[in-house]
PDB file of C-alpha atoms in Angstrom:
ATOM      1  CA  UNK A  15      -5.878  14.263  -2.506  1.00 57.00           C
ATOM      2  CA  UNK A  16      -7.949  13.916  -5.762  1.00 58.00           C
ATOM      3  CA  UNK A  17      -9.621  11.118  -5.703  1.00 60.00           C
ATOM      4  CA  UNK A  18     -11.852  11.264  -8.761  1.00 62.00           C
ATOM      5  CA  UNK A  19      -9.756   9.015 -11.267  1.00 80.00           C
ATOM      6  CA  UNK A  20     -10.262   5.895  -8.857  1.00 91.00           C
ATOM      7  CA  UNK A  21     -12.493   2.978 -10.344  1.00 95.00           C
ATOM      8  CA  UNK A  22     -14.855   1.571  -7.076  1.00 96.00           C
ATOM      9  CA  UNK A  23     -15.937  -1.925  -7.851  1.00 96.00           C
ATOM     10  CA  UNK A  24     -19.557  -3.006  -6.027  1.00 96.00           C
ATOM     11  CA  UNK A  25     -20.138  -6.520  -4.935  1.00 95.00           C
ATOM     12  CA  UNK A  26     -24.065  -7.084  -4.116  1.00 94.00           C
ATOM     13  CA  UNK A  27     -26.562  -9.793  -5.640  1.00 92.00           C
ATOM     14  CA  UNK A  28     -29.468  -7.473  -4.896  1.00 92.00           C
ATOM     15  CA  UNK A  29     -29.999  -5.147  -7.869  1.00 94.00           C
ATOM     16  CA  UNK A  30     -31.629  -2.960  -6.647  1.00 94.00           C
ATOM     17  CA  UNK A  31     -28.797  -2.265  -3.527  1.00 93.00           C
ATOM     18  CA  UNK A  32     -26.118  -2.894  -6.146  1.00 94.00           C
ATOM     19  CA  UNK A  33     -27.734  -0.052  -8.476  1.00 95.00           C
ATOM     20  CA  UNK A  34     -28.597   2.513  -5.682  1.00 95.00           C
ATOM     21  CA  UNK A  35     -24.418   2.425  -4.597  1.00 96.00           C
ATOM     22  CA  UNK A  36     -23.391   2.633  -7.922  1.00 96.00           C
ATOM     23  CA  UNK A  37     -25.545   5.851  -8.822  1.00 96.00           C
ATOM     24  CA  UNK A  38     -24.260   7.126  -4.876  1.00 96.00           C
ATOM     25  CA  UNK A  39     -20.351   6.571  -6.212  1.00 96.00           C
ATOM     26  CA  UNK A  40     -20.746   8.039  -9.760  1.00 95.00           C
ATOM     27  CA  UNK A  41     -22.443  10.738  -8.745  1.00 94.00           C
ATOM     28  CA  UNK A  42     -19.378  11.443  -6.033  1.00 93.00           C
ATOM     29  CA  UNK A  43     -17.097  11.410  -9.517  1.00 92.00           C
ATOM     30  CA  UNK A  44     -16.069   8.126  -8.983  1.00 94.00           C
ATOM     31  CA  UNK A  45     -15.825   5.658 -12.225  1.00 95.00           C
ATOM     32  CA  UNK A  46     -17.726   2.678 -11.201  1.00 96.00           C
ATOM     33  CA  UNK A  47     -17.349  -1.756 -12.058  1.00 96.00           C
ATOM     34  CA  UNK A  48     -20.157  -3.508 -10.137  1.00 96.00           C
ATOM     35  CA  UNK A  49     -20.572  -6.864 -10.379  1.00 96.00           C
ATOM     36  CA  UNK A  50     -23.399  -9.590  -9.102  1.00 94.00           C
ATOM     37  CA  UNK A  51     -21.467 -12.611  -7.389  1.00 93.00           C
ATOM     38  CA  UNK A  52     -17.977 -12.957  -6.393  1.00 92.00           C
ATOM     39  CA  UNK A  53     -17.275 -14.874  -8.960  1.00 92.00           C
ATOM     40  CA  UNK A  54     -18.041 -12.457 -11.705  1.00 93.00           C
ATOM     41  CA  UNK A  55     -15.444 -10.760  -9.828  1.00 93.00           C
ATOM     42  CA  UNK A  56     -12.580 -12.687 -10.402  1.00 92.00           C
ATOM     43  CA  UNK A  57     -13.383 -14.272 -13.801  1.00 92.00           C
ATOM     44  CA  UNK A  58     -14.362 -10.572 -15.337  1.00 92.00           C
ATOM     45  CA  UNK A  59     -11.350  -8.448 -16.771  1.00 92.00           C
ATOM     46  CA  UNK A  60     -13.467  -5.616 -15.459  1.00 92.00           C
ATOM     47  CA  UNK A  61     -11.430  -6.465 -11.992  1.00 91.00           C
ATOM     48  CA  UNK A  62      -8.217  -5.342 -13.061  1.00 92.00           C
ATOM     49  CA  UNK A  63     -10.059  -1.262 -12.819  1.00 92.00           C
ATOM     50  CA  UNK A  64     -10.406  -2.076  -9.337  1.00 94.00           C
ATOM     51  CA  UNK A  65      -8.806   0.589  -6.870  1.00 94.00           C
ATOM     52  CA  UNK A  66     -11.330   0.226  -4.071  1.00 96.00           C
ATOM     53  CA  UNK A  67     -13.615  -3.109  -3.634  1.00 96.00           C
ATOM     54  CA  UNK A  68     -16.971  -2.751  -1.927  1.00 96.00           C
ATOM     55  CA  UNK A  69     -18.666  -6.194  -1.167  1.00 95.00           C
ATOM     56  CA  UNK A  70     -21.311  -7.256   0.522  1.00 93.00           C
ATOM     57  CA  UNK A  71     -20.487 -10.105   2.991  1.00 90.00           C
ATOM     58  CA  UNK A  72     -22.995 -12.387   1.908  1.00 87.00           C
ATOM     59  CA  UNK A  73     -22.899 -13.970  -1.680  1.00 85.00           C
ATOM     60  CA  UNK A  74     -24.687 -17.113  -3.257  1.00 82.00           C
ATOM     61  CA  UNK A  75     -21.694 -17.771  -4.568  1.00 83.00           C
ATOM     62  CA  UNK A  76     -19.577 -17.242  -1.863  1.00 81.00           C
ATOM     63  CA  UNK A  77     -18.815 -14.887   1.232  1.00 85.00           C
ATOM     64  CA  UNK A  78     -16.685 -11.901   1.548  1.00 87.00           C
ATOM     65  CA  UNK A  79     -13.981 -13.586   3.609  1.00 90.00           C
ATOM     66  CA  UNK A  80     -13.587 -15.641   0.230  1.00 92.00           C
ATOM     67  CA  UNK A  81     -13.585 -12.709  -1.795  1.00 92.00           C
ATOM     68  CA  UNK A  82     -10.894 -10.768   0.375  1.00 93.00           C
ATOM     69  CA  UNK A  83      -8.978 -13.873   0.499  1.00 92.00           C
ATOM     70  CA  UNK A  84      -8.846 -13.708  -3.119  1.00 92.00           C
ATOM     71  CA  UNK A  85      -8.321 -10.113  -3.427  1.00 92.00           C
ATOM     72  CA  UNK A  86      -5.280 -10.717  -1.254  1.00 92.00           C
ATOM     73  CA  UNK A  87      -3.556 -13.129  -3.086  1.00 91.00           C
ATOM     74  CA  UNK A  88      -4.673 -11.414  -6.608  1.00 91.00           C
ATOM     75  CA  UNK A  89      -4.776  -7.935  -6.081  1.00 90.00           C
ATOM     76  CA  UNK A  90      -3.281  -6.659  -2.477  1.00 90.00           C
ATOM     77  CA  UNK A  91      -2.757  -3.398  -3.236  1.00 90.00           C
ATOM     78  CA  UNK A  92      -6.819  -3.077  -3.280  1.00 94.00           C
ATOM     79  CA  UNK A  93      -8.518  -2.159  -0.414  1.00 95.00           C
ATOM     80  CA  UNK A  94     -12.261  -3.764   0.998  1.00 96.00           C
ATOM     81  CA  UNK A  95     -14.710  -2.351   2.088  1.00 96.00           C
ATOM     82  CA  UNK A  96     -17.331  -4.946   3.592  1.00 95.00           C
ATOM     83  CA  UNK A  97     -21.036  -4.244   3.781  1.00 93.00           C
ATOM     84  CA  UNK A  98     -23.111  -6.574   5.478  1.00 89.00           C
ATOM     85  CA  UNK A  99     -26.593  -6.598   6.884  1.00 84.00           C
ATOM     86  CA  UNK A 100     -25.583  -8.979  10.192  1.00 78.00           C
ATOM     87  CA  UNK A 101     -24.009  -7.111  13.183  1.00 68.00           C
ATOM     88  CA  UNK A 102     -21.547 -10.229  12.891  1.00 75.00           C
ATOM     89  CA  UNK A 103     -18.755  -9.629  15.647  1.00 78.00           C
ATOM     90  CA  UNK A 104     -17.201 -12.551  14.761  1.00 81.00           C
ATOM     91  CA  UNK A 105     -17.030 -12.118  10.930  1.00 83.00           C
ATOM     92  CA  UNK A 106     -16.073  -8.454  11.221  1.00 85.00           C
ATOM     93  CA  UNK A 107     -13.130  -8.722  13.798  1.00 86.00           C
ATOM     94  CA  UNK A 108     -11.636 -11.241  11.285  1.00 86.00           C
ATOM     95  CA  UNK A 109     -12.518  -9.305   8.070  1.00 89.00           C
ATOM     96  CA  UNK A 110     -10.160  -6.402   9.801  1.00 88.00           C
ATOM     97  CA  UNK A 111      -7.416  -8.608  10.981  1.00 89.00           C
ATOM     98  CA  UNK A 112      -7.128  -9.414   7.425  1.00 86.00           C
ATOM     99  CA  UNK A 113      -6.868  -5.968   6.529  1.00 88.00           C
ATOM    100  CA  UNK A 114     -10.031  -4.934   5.262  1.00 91.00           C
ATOM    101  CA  UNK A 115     -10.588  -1.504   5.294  1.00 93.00           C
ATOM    102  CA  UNK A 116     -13.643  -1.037   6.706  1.00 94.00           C
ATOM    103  CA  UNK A 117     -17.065  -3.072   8.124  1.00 93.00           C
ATOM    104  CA  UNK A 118     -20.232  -1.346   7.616  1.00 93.00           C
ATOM    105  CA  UNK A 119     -23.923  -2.558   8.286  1.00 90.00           C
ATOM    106  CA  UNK A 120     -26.617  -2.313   5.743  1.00 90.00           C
ATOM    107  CA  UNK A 121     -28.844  -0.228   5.019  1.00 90.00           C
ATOM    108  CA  UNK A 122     -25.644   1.877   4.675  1.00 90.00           C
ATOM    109  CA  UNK A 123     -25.804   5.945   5.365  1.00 94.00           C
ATOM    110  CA  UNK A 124     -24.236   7.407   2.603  1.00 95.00           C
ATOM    111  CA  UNK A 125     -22.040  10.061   3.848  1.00 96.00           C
ATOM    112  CA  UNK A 126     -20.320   7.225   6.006  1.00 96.00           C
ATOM    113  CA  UNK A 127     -19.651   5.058   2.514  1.00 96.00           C
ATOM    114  CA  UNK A 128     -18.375   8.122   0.657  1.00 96.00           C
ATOM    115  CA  UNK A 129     -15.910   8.837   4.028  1.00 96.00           C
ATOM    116  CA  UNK A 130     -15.005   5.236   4.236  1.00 96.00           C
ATOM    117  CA  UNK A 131     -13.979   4.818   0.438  1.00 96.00           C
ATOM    118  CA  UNK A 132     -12.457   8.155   0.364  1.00 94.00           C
ATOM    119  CA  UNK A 133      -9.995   7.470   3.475  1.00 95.00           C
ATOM    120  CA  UNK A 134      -9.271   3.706   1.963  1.00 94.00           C
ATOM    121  CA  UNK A 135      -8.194   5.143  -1.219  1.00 92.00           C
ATOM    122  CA  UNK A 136      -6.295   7.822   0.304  1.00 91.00           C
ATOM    123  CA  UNK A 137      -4.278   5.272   2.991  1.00 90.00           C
ATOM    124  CA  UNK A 138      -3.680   3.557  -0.030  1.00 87.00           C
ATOM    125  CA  UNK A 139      -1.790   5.935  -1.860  1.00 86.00           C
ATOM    126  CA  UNK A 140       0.402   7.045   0.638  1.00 88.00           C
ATOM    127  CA  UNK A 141       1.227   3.415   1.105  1.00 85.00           C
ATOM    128  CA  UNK A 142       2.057   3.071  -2.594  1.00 83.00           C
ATOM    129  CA  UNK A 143       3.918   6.465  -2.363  1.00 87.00           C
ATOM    130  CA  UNK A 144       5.913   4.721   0.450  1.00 87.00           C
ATOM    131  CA  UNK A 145       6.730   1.393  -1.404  1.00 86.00           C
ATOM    132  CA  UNK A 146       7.807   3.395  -3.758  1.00 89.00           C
ATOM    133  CA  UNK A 147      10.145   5.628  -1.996  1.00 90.00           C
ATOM    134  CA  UNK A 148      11.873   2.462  -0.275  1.00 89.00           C
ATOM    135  CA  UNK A 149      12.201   0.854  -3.455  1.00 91.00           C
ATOM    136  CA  UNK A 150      14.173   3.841  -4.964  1.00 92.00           C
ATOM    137  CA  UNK A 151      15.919   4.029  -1.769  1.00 92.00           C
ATOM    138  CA  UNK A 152      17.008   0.261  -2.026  1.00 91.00           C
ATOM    139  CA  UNK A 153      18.188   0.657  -5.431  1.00 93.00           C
ATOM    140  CA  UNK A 154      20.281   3.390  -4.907  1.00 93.00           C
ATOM    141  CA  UNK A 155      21.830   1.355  -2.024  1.00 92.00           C
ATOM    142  CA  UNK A 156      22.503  -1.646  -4.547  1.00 93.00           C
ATOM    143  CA  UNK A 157      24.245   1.055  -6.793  1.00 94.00           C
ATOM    144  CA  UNK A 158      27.242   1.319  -4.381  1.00 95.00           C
ATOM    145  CA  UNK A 159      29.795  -0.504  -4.468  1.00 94.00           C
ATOM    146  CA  UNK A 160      30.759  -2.592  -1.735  1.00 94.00           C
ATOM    147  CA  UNK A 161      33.373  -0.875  -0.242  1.00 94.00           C
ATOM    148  CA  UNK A 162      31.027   2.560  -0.440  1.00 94.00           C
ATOM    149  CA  UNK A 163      28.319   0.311   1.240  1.00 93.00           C
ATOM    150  CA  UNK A 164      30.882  -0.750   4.011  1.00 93.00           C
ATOM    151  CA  UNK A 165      31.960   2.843   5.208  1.00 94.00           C
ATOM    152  CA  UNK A 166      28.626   4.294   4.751  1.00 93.00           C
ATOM    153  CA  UNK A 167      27.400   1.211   6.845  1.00 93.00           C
ATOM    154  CA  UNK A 168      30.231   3.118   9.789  1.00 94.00           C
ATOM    155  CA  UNK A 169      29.158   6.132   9.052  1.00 93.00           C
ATOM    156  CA  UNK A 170      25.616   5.482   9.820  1.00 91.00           C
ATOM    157  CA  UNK A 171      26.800   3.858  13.178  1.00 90.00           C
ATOM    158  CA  UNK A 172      28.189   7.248  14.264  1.00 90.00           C
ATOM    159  CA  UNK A 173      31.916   6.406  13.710  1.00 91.00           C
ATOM    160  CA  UNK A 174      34.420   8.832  12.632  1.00 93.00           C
ATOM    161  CA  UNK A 175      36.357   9.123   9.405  1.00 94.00           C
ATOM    162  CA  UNK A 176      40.012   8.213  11.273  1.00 94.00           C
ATOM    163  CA  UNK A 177      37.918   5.775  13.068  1.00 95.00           C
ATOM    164  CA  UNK A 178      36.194   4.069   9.775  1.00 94.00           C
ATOM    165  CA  UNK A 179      40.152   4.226   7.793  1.00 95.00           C
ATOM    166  CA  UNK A 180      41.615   2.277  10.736  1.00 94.00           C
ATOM    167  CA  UNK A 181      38.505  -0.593  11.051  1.00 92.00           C
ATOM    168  CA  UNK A 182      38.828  -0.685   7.008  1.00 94.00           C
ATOM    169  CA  UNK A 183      42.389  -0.780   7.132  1.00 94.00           C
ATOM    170  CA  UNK A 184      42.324   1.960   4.571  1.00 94.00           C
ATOM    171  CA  UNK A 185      43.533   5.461   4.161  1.00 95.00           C
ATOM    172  CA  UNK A 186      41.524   9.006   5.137  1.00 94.00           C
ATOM    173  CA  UNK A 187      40.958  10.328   2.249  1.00 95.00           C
ATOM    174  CA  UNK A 188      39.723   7.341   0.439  1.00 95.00           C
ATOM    175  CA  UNK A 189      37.220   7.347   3.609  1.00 94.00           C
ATOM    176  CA  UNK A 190      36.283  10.541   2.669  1.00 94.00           C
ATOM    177  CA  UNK A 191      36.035   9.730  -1.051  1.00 95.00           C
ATOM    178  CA  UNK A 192      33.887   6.937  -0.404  1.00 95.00           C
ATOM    179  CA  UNK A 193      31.732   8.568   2.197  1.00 94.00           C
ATOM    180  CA  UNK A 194      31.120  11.776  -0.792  1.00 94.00           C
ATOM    181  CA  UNK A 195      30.948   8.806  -3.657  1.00 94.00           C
ATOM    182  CA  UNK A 196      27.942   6.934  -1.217  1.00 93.00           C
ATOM    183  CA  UNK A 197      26.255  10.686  -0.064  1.00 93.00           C
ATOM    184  CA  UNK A 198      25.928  11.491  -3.548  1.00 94.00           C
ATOM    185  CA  UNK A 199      24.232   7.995  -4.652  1.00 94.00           C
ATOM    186  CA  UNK A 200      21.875   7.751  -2.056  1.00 94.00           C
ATOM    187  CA  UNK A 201      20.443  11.255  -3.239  1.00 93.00           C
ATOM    188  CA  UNK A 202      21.084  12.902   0.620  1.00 92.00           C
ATOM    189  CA  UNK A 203      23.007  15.955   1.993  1.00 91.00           C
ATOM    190  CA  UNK A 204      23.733  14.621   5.637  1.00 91.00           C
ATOM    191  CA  UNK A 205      24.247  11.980   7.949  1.00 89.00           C
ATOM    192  CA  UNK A 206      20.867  12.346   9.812  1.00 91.00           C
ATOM    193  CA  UNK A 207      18.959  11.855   6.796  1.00 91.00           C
ATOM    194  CA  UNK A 208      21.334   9.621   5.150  1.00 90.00           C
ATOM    195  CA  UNK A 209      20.334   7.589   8.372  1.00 89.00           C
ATOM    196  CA  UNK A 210      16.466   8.441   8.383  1.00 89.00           C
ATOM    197  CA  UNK A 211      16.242   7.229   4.756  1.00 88.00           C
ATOM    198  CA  UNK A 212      18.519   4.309   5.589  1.00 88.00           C
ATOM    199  CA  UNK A 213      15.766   3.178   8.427  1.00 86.00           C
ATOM    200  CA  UNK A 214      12.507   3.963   6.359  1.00 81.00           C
ATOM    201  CA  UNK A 215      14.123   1.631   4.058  1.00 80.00           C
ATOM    202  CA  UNK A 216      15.006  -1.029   6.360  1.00 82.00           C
ATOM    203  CA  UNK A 217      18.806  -0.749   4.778  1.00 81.00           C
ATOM    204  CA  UNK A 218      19.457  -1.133   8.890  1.00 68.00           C
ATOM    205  CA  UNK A 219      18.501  -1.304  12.139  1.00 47.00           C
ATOM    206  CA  UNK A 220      20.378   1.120  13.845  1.00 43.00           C
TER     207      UNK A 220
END
């Protein structure tokens, strides 16, 4: 996956660290936002760029938790990246169980940033990719109508065509009209992926 397009932002009050990461990232062909405090973060419409965050853990303003806390009610499709100069067990075990993407200790090694960002962004896209897919899935689902919904519903549980007219109380070959009609809509060629796309969608259980 090419990742160049992404926008990295940089969280650091040290210039100096702030400036040497942002030089590392451009020079990777990444487009770059960094910022001094956290709350330069969320008060600058610089933000909004954002498709991977990079913060250290430690702010004057603030910590990181705060930040990601933030970033998860504002912008959750963003991953973190946390760089702190504290081997903090604590800290870091509850950065992750929030999601964050990564922990690393200062002074970072560069090849393990670049890595780090790199496999964020790409996680992040297939999980976008993903949302998206089930979300096309679900609306062709709310395009049928609800008797299509009701005998596809059977014909996902394995029954039978005779099987699905006598539960429906309806004839064959509307069974079989229905069961083309709902095929058709949900973009599929077969039962087994009518049901795999069905289950990635969480349209049902079985």
């Amino acid at each position: 996956m090419n990742t160049r397009h992404f926008c990295i932002g940089i969280v650091d009050d040290d210039d100096s660290v702030r400036m040497s990461i942002s030089r590392l990232l451009r020079a990777a062909g990444w487009h770059v936002e960094a910022f001094a405090s956290m709350n330069e973060v969320i008060h600058d419409e610089r933000a909004e760029r954002i498709d991977c965050l990079v913060t250290d853990m430690r702010m004057p303003d603030g910590d990181g938790l705060e930040l990601q806390e933030w970033m998860l009610q504002d912008k959750p499709h963003v991953p973190v990246i946390f760089l702190s100069a504290y081997a903090d067990v604590a800290t870091s075990v509850q950065a992750m169980k929030r999601g964050a993407a990564d922990f690393l200790l200062k002074p970072v090694d560069d090849g393990a940033l670049l890595d780090s960002i790199r496999q964020a962004i790409c996680r992040q896209a297939i999980d976008v990719m993903k949302e998206r897919e089930h979300e096309q899935i679900k609306a062709r689902h709310a395009s049928l109508t609800m008797r299509e919904q009701e005998v596809m519903q059977h014909v996902i549980e394995g029954r039978l065509n005779k099987q699905i007219a006598a539960d429906l109380g309806i004839s064959l070959k509307t069974v079989k009209v229905h069961r083309a009609r709902a095929l058709e809509k949900m973009g599929v060629h077969s039962v087994a992926k009518l049901v795999h796309a069905c289950m990635k969608a969480g349209i049902t259980e079985t």
